[in-house]
Coordinates of C-alpha atoms in Angstrom, one line a residue:
M13 CA 114.7 227.9 127.7
E14 CA 111.4 226.2 128.4
L15 CA 110.0 227.9 125.4
G16 CA 112.7 226.5 123.1
V17 CA 112.1 222.9 124.4
R18 CA 108.4 223.2 123.8
V19 CA 109.0 224.5 120.2
W20 CA 111.4 221.5 119.6
K21 CA 109.0 218.9 120.8
S22 CA 105.9 220.5 119.3
W23 CA 107.2 221.5 115.8
I24 CA 110.7 220.7 114.9
W25 CA 111.0 217.0 116.0
P26 CA 107.6 215.9 114.4
G27 CA 108.6 217.7 111.2
I28 CA 111.9 215.8 111.1
K29 CA 110.1 212.4 111.5
V30 CA 107.6 213.3 108.7
L31 CA 110.5 214.2 106.5
L32 CA 112.4 210.9 107.2
V33 CA 109.2 208.8 106.5
A34 CA 108.8 210.7 103.2
V35 CA 112.4 210.0 102.1
I36 CA 112.1 206.3 102.9
A37 CA 108.8 206.0 101.0
V38 CA 110.3 207.7 97.9
A39 CA 113.3 205.3 98.1
L40 CA 111.1 202.2 98.3
V41 CA 109.0 203.4 95.3
K42 CA 112.2 204.0 93.2
I43 CA 113.6 200.5 94.1
A44 CA 110.3 198.8 93.3
F45 CA 109.4 200.5 90.0
F46 CA 112.4 202.3 88.7
S47 CA 115.3 199.9 89.1
S48 CA 118.5 201.3 87.7
A49 CA 120.1 197.9 86.9
P50 CA 120.3 197.2 83.2
E51 CA 117.8 194.6 81.8
E52 CA 119.4 191.2 81.6
S53 CA 119.2 189.5 78.2
A54 CA 117.2 186.3 78.1
A55 CA 119.3 183.1 78.7
V56 CA 120.1 181.3 75.5
P57 CA 121.0 177.6 75.7
T58 CA 124.4 176.9 74.3
G59 CA 124.7 173.1 75.1
E60 CA 124.7 170.6 72.2
V61 CA 123.6 167.0 72.8
V62 CA 126.3 164.7 71.5
E63 CA 125.8 160.9 71.2
P64 CA 128.6 159.1 73.2
M65 CA 131.0 157.2 71.0
I66 CA 133.4 154.4 71.7
S67 CA 135.8 152.1 69.9
P68 CA 136.2 148.3 70.3
V69 CA 138.9 147.3 72.7
L70 CA 140.8 144.2 73.4
G71 CA 139.8 142.3 76.6
T72 CA 138.9 139.0 78.2
I73 CA 135.4 137.7 78.6
T74 CA 134.6 135.1 81.1
N75 CA 131.2 133.6 80.3
D76 CA 129.8 132.4 83.6
V77 CA 126.1 132.0 83.9
T78 CA 125.0 132.3 87.6
L79 CA 121.7 131.2 89.0
T80 CA 120.1 130.5 92.3
A81 CA 119.0 127.0 93.3
N82 CA 118.2 124.8 96.2
V83 CA 119.1 121.3 97.4
Q84 CA 116.5 118.6 97.0
E85 CA 116.3 114.9 97.7
S86 CA 116.9 112.8 94.6
P87 CA 113.6 111.5 93.3
A88 CA 112.5 107.9 93.3
V89 CA 113.7 105.7 90.4
E90 CA 111.3 103.2 89.0
A91 CA 112.2 99.5 88.4
K92 CA 110.3 98.2 85.4
V93 CA 109.0 94.8 84.4
P94 CA 111.2 93.4 81.6
M95 CA 108.7 90.9 80.2
M96 CA 105.1 89.8 80.3
G97 CA 104.3 86.9 82.7
T98 CA 103.5 85.9 86.2
V99 CA 105.4 86.9 89.4
D100 CA 107.0 83.8 90.7
A101 CA 108.6 85.2 93.8
V102 CA 109.1 88.6 95.5
Y103 CA 112.4 89.1 97.3
A104 CA 112.1 92.8 98.2
T105 CA 110.2 94.4 101.1
Q106 CA 108.7 97.8 101.5
G107 CA 111.2 100.2 103.1
G108 CA 114.0 97.8 102.6
R109 CA 117.5 98.9 101.5
V110 CA 118.8 97.6 98.2
E111 CA 121.9 98.0 96.1
A112 CA 121.9 98.6 92.3
G113 CA 121.5 95.3 90.5
D114 CA 119.8 93.4 93.4
V115 CA 117.0 91.1 92.2
L116 CA 113.7 92.4 93.4
A117 CA 111.4 89.7 92.0
S118 CA 111.4 86.8 89.5
I119 CA 108.9 86.4 86.6
R120 CA 108.0 83.3 84.7
N121 CA 106.2 83.0 81.4
E122 CA 104.9 79.7 80.1
K123 CA 105.9 78.9 76.6
T124 CA 103.5 77.5 74.1
P125 CA 104.2 73.8 73.9
P126 CA 104.9 72.4 70.4
A127 CA 102.1 70.3 68.7
V128 CA 102.5 66.6 69.5
A129 CA 101.4 64.0 66.9
P130 CA 98.9 61.4 68.1
T131 CA 100.1 57.9 68.8
A132 CA 99.5 54.9 66.5
P133 CA 96.1 53.2 66.7
D134 CA 95.8 50.4 69.3
A135 CA 94.4 46.9 68.7
S136 CA 90.8 48.3 68.4
G137 CA 92.0 50.6 65.7
E138 CA 91.4 53.8 67.6
A139 CA 94.1 56.5 67.8
Q140 CA 95.4 57.2 71.3
P141 CA 95.6 60.8 72.5
A142 CA 99.1 62.3 72.7
P143 CA 100.6 62.5 76.1
A144 CA 100.5 65.9 77.7
A145 CA 103.8 67.9 77.2
E146 CA 105.6 69.1 80.2
P147 CA 105.2 72.9 80.6
E148 CA 108.2 75.0 79.7
Y149 CA 108.9 78.4 81.1
E150 CA 111.1 81.4 80.3
W151 CA 112.4 83.4 83.3
N152 CA 113.4 87.0 83.9
E153 CA 114.0 89.3 86.8
I154 CA 113.1 92.8 88.0
V155 CA 116.4 94.3 89.3
A156 CA 117.1 97.5 91.2
P157 CA 118.3 100.3 88.9
T158 CA 119.9 102.2 91.7
S159 CA 120.9 101.9 95.4
G160 CA 118.5 103.2 97.9
T161 CA 115.3 102.5 99.9
I162 CA 112.2 100.9 98.4
T163 CA 109.4 103.4 98.7
K164 CA 106.9 101.6 96.4
L165 CA 106.3 97.9 96.1
N166 CA 103.2 96.7 94.2
L167 CA 104.1 93.1 93.7
I168 CA 102.7 89.8 95.0
A169 CA 103.3 86.2 94.0
E170 CA 101.2 84.9 91.0
Q171 CA 100.4 88.5 89.9
Q172 CA 100.2 89.0 86.2
V173 CA 102.5 91.7 84.9
S174 CA 103.1 93.4 81.6
V175 CA 106.2 94.7 79.9
G176 CA 107.0 98.3 81.0
E177 CA 105.0 98.3 84.2
A178 CA 106.8 100.0 87.1
P179 CA 105.6 98.3 90.3
V180 CA 108.7 99.2 92.3
A181 CA 110.3 102.6 93.1
I182 CA 113.6 103.2 94.9
T183 CA 114.6 106.5 96.5
P184 CA 118.4 107.0 96.4
A185 CA 120.1 108.3 99.5
S186 CA 121.5 111.2 97.5
F187 CA 120.7 114.9 96.7
V188 CA 120.5 117.1 93.7
V189 CA 120.7 120.8 93.2
K190 CA 117.9 122.3 91.2
G191 CA 117.4 125.8 89.8
T192 CA 115.8 127.5 86.9
I193 CA 117.5 129.5 84.1
P194 CA 115.9 132.1 81.9
P195 CA 115.6 130.7 78.4
A196 CA 117.4 133.7 76.9
Q197 CA 120.5 132.8 78.9
L198 CA 120.8 129.6 77.0
Y199 CA 122.3 131.6 74.1
R200 CA 125.3 132.1 76.3
L201 CA 125.9 128.3 76.6
A202 CA 127.3 127.4 73.2
T203 CA 127.8 123.9 74.5
T204 CA 126.0 122.3 77.4
P205 CA 128.4 121.9 80.4
T206 CA 128.6 118.6 82.1
D207 CA 129.1 120.0 85.6
A208 CA 128.8 123.2 87.6
Q209 CA 130.4 125.0 90.5
V210 CA 128.0 125.1 93.5
T211 CA 128.2 127.1 96.7
I212 CA 125.8 126.3 99.5
T213 CA 124.7 129.3 101.6
A214 CA 126.3 128.9 105.0
G215 CA 127.5 125.5 104.0
P216 CA 130.7 123.7 103.0
A217 CA 133.3 124.9 100.6
P218 CA 132.3 125.3 96.9
F219 CA 132.2 121.9 95.1
T220 CA 131.7 120.5 91.7
C221 CA 128.2 119.2 91.0
T222 CA 128.2 116.4 88.4
E223 CA 125.8 114.9 85.9
L224 CA 124.4 118.3 85.0
R225 CA 121.3 118.4 82.9
I226 CA 119.4 121.4 81.3
A227 CA 115.9 120.6 80.3
S228 CA 112.7 122.4 79.4
G229 CA 109.6 121.8 81.4
A230 CA 108.3 119.2 79.0
A231 CA 111.7 117.4 79.0
A232 CA 112.0 117.6 82.7
K233 CA 108.6 116.0 83.0
S234 CA 109.6 113.2 80.7
S235 CA 112.8 112.6 82.6
S236 CA 110.9 112.4 85.9
A237 CA 108.5 109.9 84.5
A238 CA 111.3 107.8 83.1
G239 CA 113.0 107.7 86.5
D240 CA 116.0 109.9 85.7
P241 CA 118.0 110.0 88.9
T242 CA 119.1 113.6 88.2
G243 CA 115.6 114.9 87.7
A244 CA 114.3 117.1 90.4
S245 CA 111.3 116.2 92.6
G246 CA 108.2 118.0 91.5
A247 CA 109.5 118.2 87.9
A248 CA 106.4 116.3 86.7
E249 CA 104.3 119.4 87.4
T250 CA 106.7 121.8 85.7
T251 CA 105.8 122.5 82.1
D252 CA 106.9 126.1 81.3
T253 CA 110.4 126.6 82.8
T254 CA 113.9 125.5 81.9
T255 CA 115.5 123.7 84.8
V256 CA 119.1 122.9 85.7
T257 CA 119.8 119.9 87.9
C258 CA 123.1 118.2 89.0
R259 CA 124.1 115.6 91.5
V260 CA 125.7 116.5 94.8
P261 CA 128.8 114.3 95.5
A262 CA 128.2 111.7 98.2
E263 CA 131.0 113.1 100.4
V264 CA 129.4 116.6 100.6
T265 CA 127.0 117.0 103.5
V266 CA 123.8 118.9 102.5
F267 CA 120.2 119.0 103.6
P268 CA 117.0 119.5 101.6
G269 CA 115.9 123.1 101.3
L270 CA 119.4 124.7 101.5
E271 CA 119.9 127.6 99.1
A272 CA 122.7 127.4 96.6
N273 CA 124.5 129.5 94.1
V274 CA 125.2 127.7 90.8
V275 CA 127.8 128.8 88.2
L276 CA 127.7 127.3 84.8
H277 CA 131.0 127.8 82.9
G278 CA 130.3 128.8 79.3
G279 CA 133.9 129.4 78.3
V280 CA 136.6 132.1 78.3
A281 CA 137.7 134.3 75.4
E282 CA 141.1 136.1 75.9
N283 CA 142.6 139.0 74.0
V284 CA 139.5 139.5 71.8
L285 CA 137.7 142.6 70.6
T286 CA 134.9 143.6 72.9
L287 CA 132.1 146.2 73.0
P288 CA 129.5 146.9 75.7
I289 CA 126.2 145.2 75.0
T290 CA 124.6 148.6 74.9
A291 CA 126.4 149.3 71.6
V292 CA 125.1 146.2 69.8
K293 CA 121.7 145.4 68.6
G294 CA 121.4 141.7 69.3
Q295 CA 123.5 139.7 71.8
A296 CA 123.8 136.2 70.4
E297 CA 125.6 135.0 67.2
T298 CA 124.9 138.1 65.1
G299 CA 124.3 141.8 65.7
V300 CA 124.3 145.3 64.3
V301 CA 126.5 148.2 65.4
F302 CA 126.2 151.9 64.3
V303 CA 129.6 153.0 62.9
Q304 CA 130.6 156.7 62.6
G305 CA 131.8 157.6 59.1
A306 CA 134.4 160.2 58.2
D307 CA 131.7 162.8 57.5
G308 CA 130.2 162.3 61.0
T309 CA 127.2 160.3 59.9
T310 CA 126.5 156.8 61.2
E311 CA 125.8 153.6 59.3
E312 CA 124.6 150.2 60.4
R313 CA 127.1 147.4 60.1
D314 CA 126.6 143.7 60.7
V315 CA 128.9 142.0 63.1
K316 CA 129.5 138.4 64.2
L317 CA 129.3 137.9 68.0
G318 CA 131.1 135.4 70.3
L319 CA 130.9 135.1 74.1
T320 CA 129.3 137.6 76.4
D321 CA 129.4 138.1 80.1
G322 CA 126.2 140.1 80.3
T323 CA 128.1 143.4 80.2
L324 CA 130.6 143.0 77.3
V325 CA 130.2 141.0 74.1
Q326 CA 133.0 139.6 71.9
I327 CA 133.1 140.9 68.4
V328 CA 134.4 138.2 66.1
E329 CA 134.2 140.1 62.9
G330 CA 132.6 143.3 61.4
V331 CA 134.5 146.1 63.1
S332 CA 138.1 146.8 64.2
E333 CA 139.8 148.8 66.9
T334 CA 140.0 151.8 64.7
D335 CA 136.2 152.0 64.2
I336 CA 134.1 154.4 66.2
V337 CA 130.6 153.3 67.1
L338 CA 127.7 154.6 69.1
E339 CA 127.8 153.6 72.7
F340 CA 124.1 153.2 72.8
V341 CA 121.9 151.6 70.1
P342 CA 119.5 154.3 68.9
G343 CA 116.1 153.9 70.6
A344 CA 117.6 151.7 73.4
D345 CA 117.7 152.7 77.1
Q346 CA 120.6 155.1 77.7
A347 CA 122.2 156.7 80.7
A348 CA 119.7 158.3 83.0
P349 CA 119.4 162.1 82.9
E350 CA 121.3 162.5 86.2
D351 CA 124.3 160.8 84.5
C352 CA 124.6 163.7 82.0
F353 CA 126.3 167.1 82.4
I354 CA 127.4 170.0 80.3
D355 CA 131.1 170.1 79.6
P356 CA 132.1 173.7 80.6
M357 CA 135.0 173.7 78.1
S358 CA 133.1 172.6 75.0
G359 CA 129.5 173.4 75.9
T360 CA 128.4 169.9 74.9
E361 CA 126.4 167.4 76.9
V362 CA 128.3 164.3 78.1
C363 CA 126.5 161.2 79.4
G364 CA 127.6 158.1 81.2
M365 CA 130.8 159.4 82.8
L366 CA 129.7 160.4 86.2
G367 CA 130.6 158.3 89.2
G368 CA 133.6 156.7 87.6

């Protein structure tokens, strides 16, 4: 018995272990170098890139231009001298409150007296000098162009003044809303609105802001210099932007520096043909679309444009509801790659439909 155990431990069991190791090694070599799986054919792409197409559809376009702005104090308005002459009396005081039409100062200007013929000679035969004519004056007044507080007063009695001088400035107790608008957005305003809808951040309910003006930097500078009451303070330094200003109603409580959202109403077009702006080359007045023909080719076609809301544009003429056009103008920015996928049914690439 002991002899059998020794033989098992010394010869048989080591032999079995060597045999197992050899079998495992052969199996690994076969798996690594002699795979029995058939060689897979190289992947061949089957997708076909197809340009997305759309047709004009009827819709409504609300053309509202929105911009950010802030509340500012109304700028001072200048009171100008109406005629050349001498200041006779000053009735206003620095820091005083005046109403529109109040007389701030009076001006006199001595008229040139007419020539007087000399008197007849006296007994000695010498002509007597003509008596001096009484001086005659014309009068005028400097009046307040608006109600407010006098913040500049450069007038004293007997001062010589000239026409057009602005020795007095009055700051109204009112406010304006001022913002800037990108010049390209002016295309969306076929006619300049006279008012705007304003919402003050964390303020009162939305209100209508009146006396709306849209001006380039140069025009805004001229308006400020001329004492336009709806010009914005600081406009004299603005030379390269387009500004929008309007007057805050007196009954609305606001404070300088408040942020505001301004909506300019540019009109509404209802039940009109529309296309996405991505399908039209040009976004104001005229444009070009790429229409698909019966043979699958595309051709350029001129169209007349109407209102736009920044996403859709009104097609006045040039295409109909039955036409099929490219959704994206060739060469323009299209949907990002992550917005494209391969349709498993047709094998074609479709873009712009994810996330809907």
